[in-house]
Coordinates of C-alpha atoms in Angstrom, one line a residue:
M332 CA -43.1 10.7 37.4
E333 CA -40.8 11.5 40.3
T334 CA -40.4 7.8 41.0
M335 CA -39.3 7.1 37.4
T336 CA -36.9 10.1 37.5
S337 CA -35.5 8.8 40.7
Q338 CA -35.0 5.3 39.3
L339 CA -33.2 6.6 36.3
E340 CA -30.9 8.6 38.5
E341 CA -30.2 5.6 40.7
T342 CA -29.5 3.5 37.6
K343 CA -27.1 6.1 36.3
K344 CA -25.3 6.2 39.6
A345 CA -25.0 2.4 39.6
E346 CA -23.4 2.4 36.2
K347 CA -19.8 1.7 36.3
E348 CA -17.4 4.5 35.3
Y349 CA -14.3 3.9 33.3
T350 CA -11.2 6.0 32.6
G351 CA -10.8 7.4 29.1
S352 CA -8.0 4.9 28.5
E353 CA -10.3 2.0 29.5
I354 CA -13.0 3.4 27.3
L355 CA -10.6 3.6 24.4
L356 CA -9.6 0.0 24.8
R357 CA -13.2 -1.2 25.1
S358 CA -14.0 0.8 21.9
L359 CA -11.2 -0.8 20.0
I360 CA -12.4 -4.2 21.2
E361 CA -15.9 -3.3 20.0
E362 CA -14.4 -2.6 16.5
G363 CA -12.9 -6.0 16.4
V364 CA -9.3 -4.8 16.6
E365 CA -7.0 -7.8 17.1
V366 CA -3.5 -6.2 17.1
I367 CA -2.2 -2.8 17.9
F368 CA 1.2 -1.5 16.8
G369 CA 2.9 1.1 18.9
Y370 CA 5.5 2.6 21.2
P371 CA 4.8 4.0 24.7
G372 CA 5.7 7.3 26.2
G373 CA 4.6 9.6 29.0
A374 CA 1.4 11.0 27.4
V375 CA 0.1 7.5 26.6
L376 CA 1.0 5.8 29.9
P377 CA -2.6 5.6 31.0
I378 CA -3.5 3.9 27.7
Y379 CA -0.6 1.4 28.1
D380 CA -1.7 0.8 31.7
S381 CA -5.1 -0.3 30.3
L382 CA -3.4 -2.5 27.7
Y383 CA -1.6 -4.3 30.6
E384 CA -4.4 -6.8 31.0
G385 CA -3.7 -8.2 27.5
H386 CA -7.2 -8.1 26.0
V387 CA -5.7 -6.9 22.7
K388 CA -2.3 -8.0 21.3
H389 CA 0.2 -5.2 21.2
L390 CA 3.3 -5.3 19.1
L391 CA 6.1 -3.1 20.5
A392 CA 8.0 -1.7 17.5
R393 CA 11.5 -0.2 17.9
H394 CA 10.6 3.1 16.2
E395 CA 7.2 4.7 15.6
Q396 CA 7.8 4.7 11.9
G397 CA 8.2 0.9 12.1
A398 CA 5.0 0.7 14.1
I399 CA 2.9 2.7 11.6
H400 CA 4.3 0.9 8.5
A401 CA 3.5 -2.4 10.2
A402 CA 0.0 -1.2 10.8
D403 CA -0.2 -0.2 7.2
G404 CA 1.0 -3.6 6.0
Y405 CA -1.6 -5.2 8.2
A406 CA -4.3 -3.0 6.7
R407 CA -3.2 -3.6 3.1
A408 CA -3.0 -7.3 3.5
T409 CA -6.4 -7.7 5.2
G410 CA -8.5 -4.7 4.2
K411 CA -9.2 -4.0 7.9
P412 CA -8.0 -0.8 9.5
G413 CA -4.6 -0.9 11.1
V414 CA -4.3 0.7 14.5
V415 CA -1.2 2.4 15.8
I416 CA -0.4 4.2 19.1
A417 CA 2.3 6.8 19.8
T418 CA 3.0 9.3 22.5
S419 CA 3.0 13.1 22.2
G420 CA 5.6 15.3 20.6
P421 CA 8.3 13.3 18.8
G422 CA 6.3 10.0 19.1
A423 CA 3.4 11.6 17.2
T424 CA 5.6 13.4 14.7
N425 CA 7.5 10.1 13.9
L426 CA 4.1 8.8 12.6
V427 CA 3.8 11.6 10.0
T428 CA 5.6 9.9 7.2
G429 CA 3.6 6.7 7.7
I430 CA 0.3 8.7 7.8
A431 CA 1.2 10.4 4.5
T432 CA 2.1 7.1 3.0
A433 CA -1.3 5.7 3.9
M434 CA -3.1 8.8 2.7
M435 CA -1.5 8.7 -0.7
D436 CA -2.3 5.0 -1.2
S437 CA -5.8 5.1 0.4
V438 CA -5.0 2.7 3.3
P439 CA -7.4 2.6 6.3
L440 CA -5.5 3.5 9.5
V441 CA -6.6 4.7 12.9
C442 CA -3.7 6.5 14.5
I443 CA -4.0 7.2 18.2
T444 CA -1.6 9.8 19.8
G445 CA -1.3 11.1 23.3
N446 CA -1.0 14.8 24.1
V447 CA -0.1 16.9 27.1
P448 CA -3.0 17.7 29.5
Q449 CA -5.4 20.3 28.1
N450 CA -4.3 23.0 30.5
L451 CA -0.8 22.8 29.1
I452 CA -1.7 22.8 25.4
G453 CA -0.3 25.9 23.8
T454 CA 2.3 26.5 26.5
D455 CA 5.2 24.7 24.7
A456 CA 5.0 22.0 27.3
F457 CA 7.5 19.1 27.4
Q458 CA 6.8 16.9 24.4
E459 CA 4.0 19.0 23.1
A460 CA 3.2 19.1 19.4
D461 CA 0.1 20.2 17.5
I462 CA -0.3 16.9 15.8
T463 CA -3.8 17.6 14.6
G464 CA -2.6 20.7 12.9
I465 CA 0.5 18.9 11.5
T466 CA -1.5 16.0 10.0
M467 CA -4.6 17.9 8.8
P468 CA -3.4 17.8 5.1
I469 CA -2.5 14.1 5.3
T470 CA -5.5 12.5 7.1
K471 CA -9.1 12.0 6.0
H472 CA -10.0 13.5 9.3
N473 CA -8.6 14.0 12.7
Y474 CA -9.8 14.7 16.3
L475 CA -8.5 16.4 19.4
V476 CA -10.6 14.8 22.2
R477 CA -11.8 17.4 24.7
D478 CA -14.3 15.4 26.7
V479 CA -14.0 11.8 27.7
R480 CA -17.7 11.3 27.1
D481 CA -17.1 12.0 23.4
L482 CA -14.5 9.2 23.1
P483 CA -16.7 6.2 22.1
R484 CA -18.5 8.3 19.4
I485 CA -15.1 9.6 18.1
V486 CA -13.6 6.1 17.9
K487 CA -16.7 4.9 16.0
E488 CA -16.6 7.8 13.7
A489 CA -12.8 7.3 13.1
F490 CA -13.3 3.7 12.0
T491 CA -16.3 4.7 9.9
I492 CA -14.4 7.4 8.1
A493 CA -11.2 5.3 7.7
T494 CA -13.0 2.5 6.0
Q495 CA -16.0 3.9 4.1
G496 CA -15.8 5.6 0.8
R497 CA -12.2 6.0 -0.3
P498 CA -10.2 4.5 2.6
G499 CA -7.5 6.5 4.4
P500 CA -5.9 7.4 7.8
V501 CA -7.8 9.1 10.7
L502 CA -6.0 10.4 13.7
I503 CA -7.3 10.7 17.3
D504 CA -5.3 12.9 19.7
I505 CA -6.1 12.3 23.3
P506 CA -4.8 14.7 26.0
K507 CA -3.5 12.9 29.1
D508 CA -6.2 14.4 31.4
V509 CA -8.9 12.9 29.0
S510 CA -7.2 9.5 29.3
N511 CA -7.5 9.8 33.1
A512 CA -11.0 11.3 33.3
K513 CA -13.9 9.0 34.0
A514 CA -17.3 8.4 32.4
T515 CA -19.8 5.6 31.7
F516 CA -19.3 3.6 28.6
H517 CA -21.8 3.2 25.8
Y518 CA -20.5 2.3 22.4
P519 CA -22.7 3.4 19.5
E520 CA -23.8 0.8 17.0
S521 CA -23.6 3.3 14.2
V522 CA -22.9 7.0 13.6
Y523 CA -24.3 9.6 11.3
I524 CA -21.6 12.0 10.0
R525 CA -23.0 15.0 8.4
G526 CA -21.2 15.8 5.1
F527 CA -19.7 12.2 4.9
Q528 CA -22.2 10.1 2.9
P529 CA -20.1 8.4 0.2
N530 CA -22.0 7.4 -2.9
T531 CA -21.4 3.6 -3.5
D532 CA -24.0 2.8 -6.2
P533 CA -23.5 3.7 -9.9
H534 CA -26.0 5.6 -11.9
P535 CA -27.8 3.2 -14.3
L536 CA -27.6 5.6 -17.2
Q537 CA -23.8 5.9 -16.9
V538 CA -23.6 2.1 -16.8
Q539 CA -25.7 2.0 -20.0
K540 CA -23.3 4.6 -21.6
L541 CA -20.3 2.4 -20.8
H542 CA -22.1 -0.7 -22.3
E543 CA -22.7 1.3 -25.5
A544 CA -19.0 2.4 -25.6
I545 CA -17.7 -1.1 -25.0
A546 CA -20.0 -2.5 -27.8
K547 CA -18.5 0.0 -30.3
A548 CA -14.9 -0.2 -29.1
Q549 CA -12.4 -1.8 -31.4
R550 CA -9.3 -1.1 -29.3
P551 CA -10.4 -1.0 -25.7
V552 CA -8.1 -1.1 -22.6
I553 CA -8.8 -1.4 -18.9
L554 CA -6.5 0.6 -16.6
A555 CA -7.0 -1.0 -13.2
G556 CA -5.7 0.7 -10.0
G557 CA -5.6 0.2 -6.3
G558 CA -9.4 0.8 -6.0
V559 CA -9.9 -2.7 -7.5
V560 CA -7.9 -4.2 -4.7
S561 CA -9.3 -2.1 -1.8
S562 CA -12.9 -2.8 -2.9
G563 CA -12.3 -6.5 -3.3
A564 CA -13.3 -6.4 -6.9
A565 CA -10.7 -8.7 -8.5
D566 CA -13.2 -11.4 -9.5
E567 CA -15.5 -8.8 -11.0
L568 CA -12.6 -7.3 -13.0
V569 CA -11.7 -10.7 -14.4
K570 CA -15.3 -11.3 -15.5
L571 CA -15.5 -7.9 -17.2
A572 CA -12.2 -8.4 -19.1
E573 CA -13.1 -11.9 -20.2
T574 CA -16.7 -11.2 -21.2
A575 CA -16.0 -8.0 -23.0
Q576 CA -12.5 -9.2 -24.2
I577 CA -10.6 -6.2 -23.1
P578 CA -6.8 -6.3 -22.4
V579 CA -5.9 -5.1 -18.9
T580 CA -3.0 -3.1 -17.5
T581 CA -2.6 -2.7 -13.8
T582 CA -0.9 0.3 -12.1
L583 CA 1.6 -0.3 -9.3
M584 CA -1.1 -0.1 -6.7
G585 CA -3.4 -2.3 -8.8
I586 CA -0.9 -5.2 -9.1
G587 CA -2.6 -8.4 -7.9
G588 CA -6.0 -7.0 -8.7
F589 CA -5.8 -8.9 -12.0
P590 CA -3.9 -12.1 -12.3
G591 CA -0.4 -11.6 -13.6
T592 CA -0.6 -14.9 -15.4
H593 CA -3.8 -14.1 -17.3
P594 CA -3.5 -13.9 -21.1
L595 CA -5.3 -10.5 -21.2
W596 CA -2.8 -8.9 -18.7
M597 CA -0.3 -6.6 -20.4
G598 CA 1.8 -5.7 -17.3
M599 CA 2.3 -2.3 -15.6
P600 CA 2.0 1.0 -17.5
G601 CA 3.9 4.2 -17.2
M602 CA 7.5 5.2 -16.3
H603 CA 8.7 1.6 -16.0
G604 CA 5.8 0.0 -17.8
T605 CA 5.9 -2.7 -20.5
Y606 CA 6.0 -1.9 -24.2
A607 CA 2.6 -3.5 -24.7
A608 CA 0.9 -1.6 -21.9
N609 CA 2.2 1.8 -22.9
H610 CA 1.5 1.3 -26.6
A611 CA -1.9 0.0 -25.9
L612 CA -2.6 3.3 -24.0
L613 CA -1.3 5.3 -27.0
E614 CA -3.5 3.5 -29.5
C615 CA -6.7 2.6 -27.6
D616 CA -10.1 4.0 -28.7
L617 CA -11.7 3.3 -25.3
L618 CA -9.9 3.6 -22.0
I619 CA -11.7 2.4 -18.9
G620 CA -10.0 3.6 -15.7
I621 CA -11.1 1.6 -12.7
G622 CA -10.0 2.7 -9.2
A623 CA -7.0 4.5 -10.7
R624 CA -6.2 8.2 -10.4
F625 CA -4.2 8.7 -13.6
D626 CA -1.2 9.9 -11.7
D627 CA 2.0 11.3 -13.2
R628 CA 3.9 7.9 -13.1
V629 CA 1.2 6.6 -15.5
T630 CA 0.6 9.6 -17.7
M631 CA 4.1 11.1 -17.1
G632 CA 2.2 14.4 -16.7
R633 CA 2.0 14.6 -20.5
I634 CA -1.8 14.5 -20.9
D635 CA -1.3 15.8 -24.5
K636 CA 0.4 12.5 -25.3
F637 CA -1.7 10.2 -23.1
A638 CA -4.5 8.1 -24.7
T639 CA -5.2 10.9 -27.2
K640 CA -7.2 8.5 -29.4
A641 CA -9.5 7.3 -26.7
K642 CA -12.8 8.1 -25.0
I643 CA -12.1 7.8 -21.3
A644 CA -14.5 6.2 -18.8
H645 CA -13.5 6.6 -15.2
I646 CA -14.9 4.4 -12.3
D647 CA -14.0 5.7 -8.8
I648 CA -15.4 6.0 -5.3
D649 CA -14.0 9.5 -5.0
P650 CA -15.8 12.0 -7.1
A651 CA -12.9 14.4 -6.7
E652 CA -10.7 12.1 -8.9
I653 CA -13.1 12.1 -11.8
G654 CA -11.8 14.6 -14.4
K655 CA -8.9 15.7 -12.0
N656 CA -6.1 14.6 -14.3
V657 CA -7.7 13.5 -17.5
E658 CA -10.8 14.6 -19.4
T659 CA -13.5 12.0 -18.7
F660 CA -16.2 11.1 -21.2
I661 CA -18.1 8.6 -19.0
P662 CA -17.9 9.2 -15.2
L663 CA -19.0 6.4 -12.9
V664 CA -18.9 7.4 -9.3
G665 CA -19.3 4.5 -6.9
D666 CA -17.7 1.6 -5.1
V667 CA -15.6 -0.3 -7.7
K668 CA -17.1 -3.7 -6.8
K669 CA -20.7 -2.5 -7.0
V670 CA -20.0 -0.6 -10.2
L671 CA -18.4 -3.6 -11.9
E672 CA -21.2 -5.9 -10.7
A673 CA -23.7 -3.5 -12.4
V674 CA -21.5 -3.3 -15.5
N675 CA -21.1 -7.0 -15.8
E676 CA -24.9 -7.5 -16.0
N677 CA -25.5 -7.8 -19.8
V678 CA -22.1 -6.3 -20.7
P679 CA -21.5 -6.6 -24.4
R680 CA -18.5 -8.0 -26.1
S681 CA -16.2 -5.5 -27.7
Q682 CA -15.0 -5.7 -31.3
S683 CA -11.4 -6.4 -30.1
D684 CA -10.3 -9.5 -32.0
D685 CA -7.7 -7.8 -34.1
W686 CA -6.7 -5.6 -31.2
I687 CA -5.9 -8.5 -29.0
K688 CA -3.8 -10.0 -31.7
Q689 CA -1.9 -6.7 -31.9
V690 CA -1.4 -6.6 -28.2
D691 CA -0.1 -10.2 -28.2
E692 CA 2.3 -9.3 -31.0
W693 CA 3.7 -6.4 -28.9
R694 CA 4.2 -8.7 -26.0
R695 CA 6.0 -11.3 -28.1
N696 CA 8.2 -8.8 -29.9
F697 CA 9.0 -6.6 -26.9
P698 CA 9.0 -8.7 -23.7
L699 CA 10.7 -7.7 -20.5
T700 CA 14.3 -8.9 -20.7
Y701 CA 17.8 -8.5 -19.4
K702 CA 21.2 -9.8 -20.1
P703 CA 21.8 -13.0 -18.2
S704 CA 25.1 -13.6 -16.5
A705 CA 26.7 -16.8 -15.3
D706 CA 29.3 -15.0 -13.2
T707 CA 27.3 -12.4 -11.4
L708 CA 23.9 -12.2 -9.7
K709 CA 21.3 -10.2 -11.7
P710 CA 18.6 -8.6 -9.7
Q711 CA 15.9 -9.5 -12.2
W712 CA 16.9 -13.1 -12.0
V713 CA 16.6 -12.9 -8.2
I714 CA 13.1 -11.6 -8.4
Q715 CA 12.1 -14.3 -10.9
H716 CA 13.6 -16.9 -8.6
L717 CA 11.6 -15.6 -5.6
H718 CA 8.5 -15.9 -7.8
D719 CA 9.3 -19.5 -9.0
S720 CA 10.2 -20.7 -5.5
T721 CA 6.8 -19.5 -4.1
G722 CA 4.6 -20.2 -7.1
G723 CA 3.8 -16.5 -7.2
D724 CA 1.6 -17.0 -4.1
A725 CA 3.6 -15.2 -1.4
I726 CA 2.7 -11.8 0.1
V727 CA 5.6 -9.6 -1.1
T728 CA 6.3 -6.2 0.4
T729 CA 8.9 -3.8 -1.1
D730 CA 10.8 -0.7 -0.2
V731 CA 11.2 2.0 -2.9
G732 CA 13.6 2.0 -5.8
Q733 CA 14.9 -0.3 -8.4
H734 CA 14.0 -3.5 -6.6
Q735 CA 10.4 -2.2 -6.3
M736 CA 10.1 -1.9 -10.0
W737 CA 11.8 -5.2 -10.7
V738 CA 9.2 -6.9 -8.4
A739 CA 6.4 -5.1 -10.2
Q740 CA 7.9 -6.4 -13.5
Y741 CA 9.0 -9.9 -12.8
Y742 CA 7.0 -11.3 -9.9
R743 CA 3.6 -12.4 -11.4
F744 CA 1.1 -11.9 -8.6
V745 CA -2.0 -14.1 -8.8
R746 CA -3.9 -12.8 -5.8
A747 CA -5.1 -9.4 -4.6
R748 CA -3.5 -8.0 -1.5
S749 CA -0.3 -9.9 -2.1
F750 CA 1.8 -6.9 -3.3
L751 CA 2.3 -4.3 -0.7
S752 CA 4.3 -1.2 -1.6
S753 CA 4.4 2.5 -1.0
G754 CA 3.2 3.8 -4.4
G755 CA 2.2 7.4 -4.1
L756 CA 4.6 8.7 -1.5
G757 CA 7.5 6.4 -2.3
T758 CA 8.6 5.8 1.3
M759 CA 11.9 4.2 1.9
G760 CA 11.9 2.0 5.0
F761 CA 8.3 0.8 4.3
G762 CA 8.9 -2.7 3.1
F763 CA 10.3 -4.6 6.1
P764 CA 7.9 -3.3 8.8
A765 CA 5.0 -3.7 6.4
A766 CA 5.9 -7.3 6.0
I767 CA 5.7 -7.7 9.8
G768 CA 2.2 -6.4 9.8
A769 CA 1.2 -8.7 6.9
Q770 CA 2.8 -11.7 8.6
L771 CA 0.8 -11.1 11.8
A772 CA -2.3 -11.0 9.7
Y773 CA -1.5 -14.2 7.9
P774 CA 0.8 -16.3 10.0
D775 CA 0.6 -19.3 7.7
R776 CA 1.5 -17.6 4.5
T777 CA 4.9 -16.9 3.1
V778 CA 5.7 -13.2 3.5
I779 CA 8.8 -11.8 1.8
A780 CA 10.1 -8.3 2.3
V781 CA 12.1 -7.3 -0.8
T782 CA 14.2 -4.3 0.1
G783 CA 17.3 -2.5 -1.0
D784 CA 20.4 -2.0 1.1
G785 CA 19.4 1.7 1.5
G786 CA 15.8 1.2 2.5
F787 CA 16.5 -1.7 4.8
Q788 CA 18.8 0.4 7.0
M789 CA 16.0 2.9 7.6
T790 CA 13.9 0.4 9.6
A791 CA 16.3 -2.5 10.2
Q792 CA 15.9 -2.1 14.0
E793 CA 12.6 -3.9 13.6
L794 CA 14.7 -7.1 13.4
A795 CA 14.5 -7.1 17.2
V796 CA 10.7 -7.5 16.9
V797 CA 10.7 -10.4 14.5
A798 CA 13.4 -12.2 16.6
L799 CA 11.6 -11.7 19.9
E800 CA 8.1 -12.6 18.5
N801 CA 9.5 -15.3 16.1
I802 CA 7.7 -13.6 13.2
P803 CA 8.8 -15.7 10.2
V804 CA 9.3 -12.8 7.6
K805 CA 11.9 -13.6 5.0
V806 CA 13.9 -10.5 4.1
A807 CA 15.5 -10.4 0.6
V808 CA 18.0 -7.6 0.4
I809 CA 18.8 -6.6 -3.2
N810 CA 22.2 -5.3 -2.4
N811 CA 23.8 -3.2 -5.1
H812 CA 25.9 -1.2 -2.6
C813 CA 24.3 2.1 -3.7
L814 CA 21.1 4.1 -4.0
G815 CA 20.2 2.3 -7.2
M816 CA 17.4 4.3 -8.6
V817 CA 19.2 7.6 -7.8
R818 CA 22.3 6.3 -9.4
Q819 CA 20.4 5.2 -12.5
W820 CA 18.9 8.7 -12.9
Q821 CA 22.3 10.3 -12.4
E822 CA 23.7 8.0 -15.1
V823 CA 20.9 8.6 -17.6
F824 CA 20.1 12.2 -17.0
Y825 CA 23.1 13.8 -15.3
E826 CA 26.0 12.5 -17.5
E827 CA 27.1 9.9 -14.9
R828 CA 27.9 12.6 -12.3
Y829 CA 27.3 10.2 -9.3
S830 CA 26.7 12.4 -6.3
E831 CA 26.2 10.8 -2.8
V832 CA 24.8 7.4 -3.9
D833 CA 27.6 5.2 -2.7
L834 CA 26.5 2.9 0.2
S835 CA 29.7 0.9 0.5
G836 CA 29.9 1.8 4.2
S837 CA 26.8 -0.3 4.9
P838 CA 27.0 -3.0 7.6
D839 CA 27.4 -6.7 7.0
F840 CA 23.7 -7.6 6.8
V841 CA 24.3 -11.2 7.8
K842 CA 26.1 -10.1 10.9
L843 CA 23.5 -7.5 11.6
A844 CA 20.8 -10.0 11.4
E845 CA 22.7 -12.4 13.7
A846 CA 23.3 -9.7 16.2
Y847 CA 19.5 -9.4 16.6
G848 CA 19.2 -13.2 16.8
V849 CA 17.9 -13.6 13.2
K850 CA 19.3 -16.2 10.8
G851 CA 21.2 -14.7 7.9
W852 CA 22.7 -15.8 4.6
R853 CA 24.6 -14.2 1.7
A854 CA 24.6 -15.1 -2.0
K855 CA 26.8 -13.7 -4.7
T856 CA 26.1 -16.3 -7.5
Q857 CA 23.0 -18.0 -8.8
E858 CA 24.1 -21.3 -7.4
E859 CA 24.5 -19.7 -3.9
A860 CA 21.2 -17.9 -4.3
V861 CA 19.3 -21.0 -5.0
R862 CA 20.8 -22.9 -2.1
V863 CA 20.5 -20.2 0.6
W864 CA 17.0 -19.0 -0.4
E865 CA 15.8 -22.6 -0.2
E866 CA 17.3 -22.8 3.3
A867 CA 15.7 -19.5 4.3
L868 CA 12.3 -20.7 3.1
R869 CA 12.7 -23.9 5.1
H870 CA 13.8 -22.0 8.2
P871 CA 10.8 -21.8 10.6
G872 CA 11.7 -18.3 11.9
P873 CA 12.6 -14.9 10.4
A874 CA 15.5 -14.9 7.9
V875 CA 17.6 -12.3 6.1
V876 CA 19.2 -13.2 2.7
D877 CA 21.7 -10.6 1.4
F878 CA 21.8 -10.9 -2.4
W879 CA 24.8 -9.2 -3.8
V880 CA 23.7 -8.1 -7.3
T881 CA 25.4 -6.3 -10.1
P882 CA 25.7 -2.6 -9.0
D883 CA 25.3 -1.0 -12.5
E884 CA 22.0 -2.7 -13.5
N885 CA 19.2 -0.3 -14.6
V886 CA 15.5 -0.7 -14.7
Y887 CA 14.1 -0.7 -18.3
P888 CA 11.9 0.1 -20.0
M889 CA 11.9 3.7 -18.8
V890 CA 10.1 6.9 -19.8
A891 CA 12.0 10.0 -18.9
P892 CA 10.2 12.7 -16.8
G893 CA 8.4 15.1 -19.1
A894 CA 8.4 12.7 -22.1
G895 CA 5.4 10.9 -23.5
L896 CA 4.7 7.2 -23.4
D897 CA 5.8 7.1 -27.1
E898 CA 9.3 8.0 -26.0
M899 CA 10.3 4.8 -24.1
L900 CA 13.9 4.1 -23.4
M901 CA 14.3 0.4 -23.9
G902 CA 17.9 0.0 -22.8
D903 CA 20.7 -1.9 -24.5
E904 CA 19.3 -5.2 -23.3
E905 CA 16.0 -4.8 -25.1
N906 CA 17.2 -3.1 -28.2

């Protein structure tokens, strides 16, 4: 016995020890991480010293917000967790908006921050911030690593929590003394996390209830959300819709989860939804919510006017969402893909023949439209041209505002994970860096960042990154020289009292792009737009196209805050 104990002690002594930073890097490699987005600083210098060997690609952003939005775009495009690193204090707090963005939209991120040494925590040391306390409400979970020996387990748990169940961001805060401390390295194959055992399989009796409801339904509707995309259930959704003959409307986060060219697709619902989608929600007798959270941009917060004639079935991985915003008749908790696979077994056909004819009539009589112009550049036309020039097959990221809604309305996405946009938080500055992350994930696909002149200026410094790395993102600036959506609300709801929305002091975006070494073009007419966009697509590197569009164009249809879906403002163009 003494001999065995002695041998074990000798083996343990012989095992190589690594610093916490080396352990972190080895753990990330074990998780299959291919690219890290980040920005160095004092508290993470040990980590960056370990990155020096180049075992994992690192993309140096020009601002931490650019880094985390790029990691977010990478995650949305691939389904894999995005990884971002920032230093302590301001570096960590600059991640907060990006973390909240990912949390609201259920995007898997692993955010790694440095902190001051543990003996200085709580002393208001230089660049100290309680980032775990700050981010507690906007992460699925977060860690302050106290012991270097815990680091492999914590990294494994972080990736598990970020990706399993409802995806979301997890933060790991590593004090500098932990990064420098040494320990042996053993990476766990799996972890058991007490209290975190997501239910992924649907209850058979609930599936049977849904079958019975579909068989009886005469006016069924599917409301498909981001859960369809994140679970990889696009094919299963198409099969359900076609077999049961149910029209589909996709939320902003669900766009691409059902082909925008499919005859059963009605468009987006809610505040800027189509007439067909909103009226289908008003008149349906069965509403099947799939991976959608019935948020206020869909229901307008008027539950008393939302799907009042319908029995509601709700499929979601997160049991907390079931019944949170709307009363649910048939709850189905589980992974969307697994639930739809179960539902598609022997799913009956609904009694929807007359209903589908009614929906088609709404679409014919009240299509999305706008007043064309031969003299000026209409933003809706620009989005349609982006669609036509790419066959609807590009990855498109957006910022937030009017252009975001026009992309949702006029670009018909045919593939999941092709539309990347900040839905829940509505984060300006998101679109361009998110496109960088998506382009790194798919270097051979066309990636377009559609942004406004306001949002682009929030993260335009990332032009340095695409120039240096030759990342061929195409930036389409929908430039109306103002904060367009704010201006629209001030026009419609505040008697045209335009307050602080004029962006006429913005830089020349062509010169700005060229200053960073990026090719730039400008277009003010349709003829110019066709020519320069074709040149931008042919250009092998990054490109910026500044589309000068009509400044007073509004997004319609529109439902005013506090109004019901039956009170749509169609605009002069559609009346």
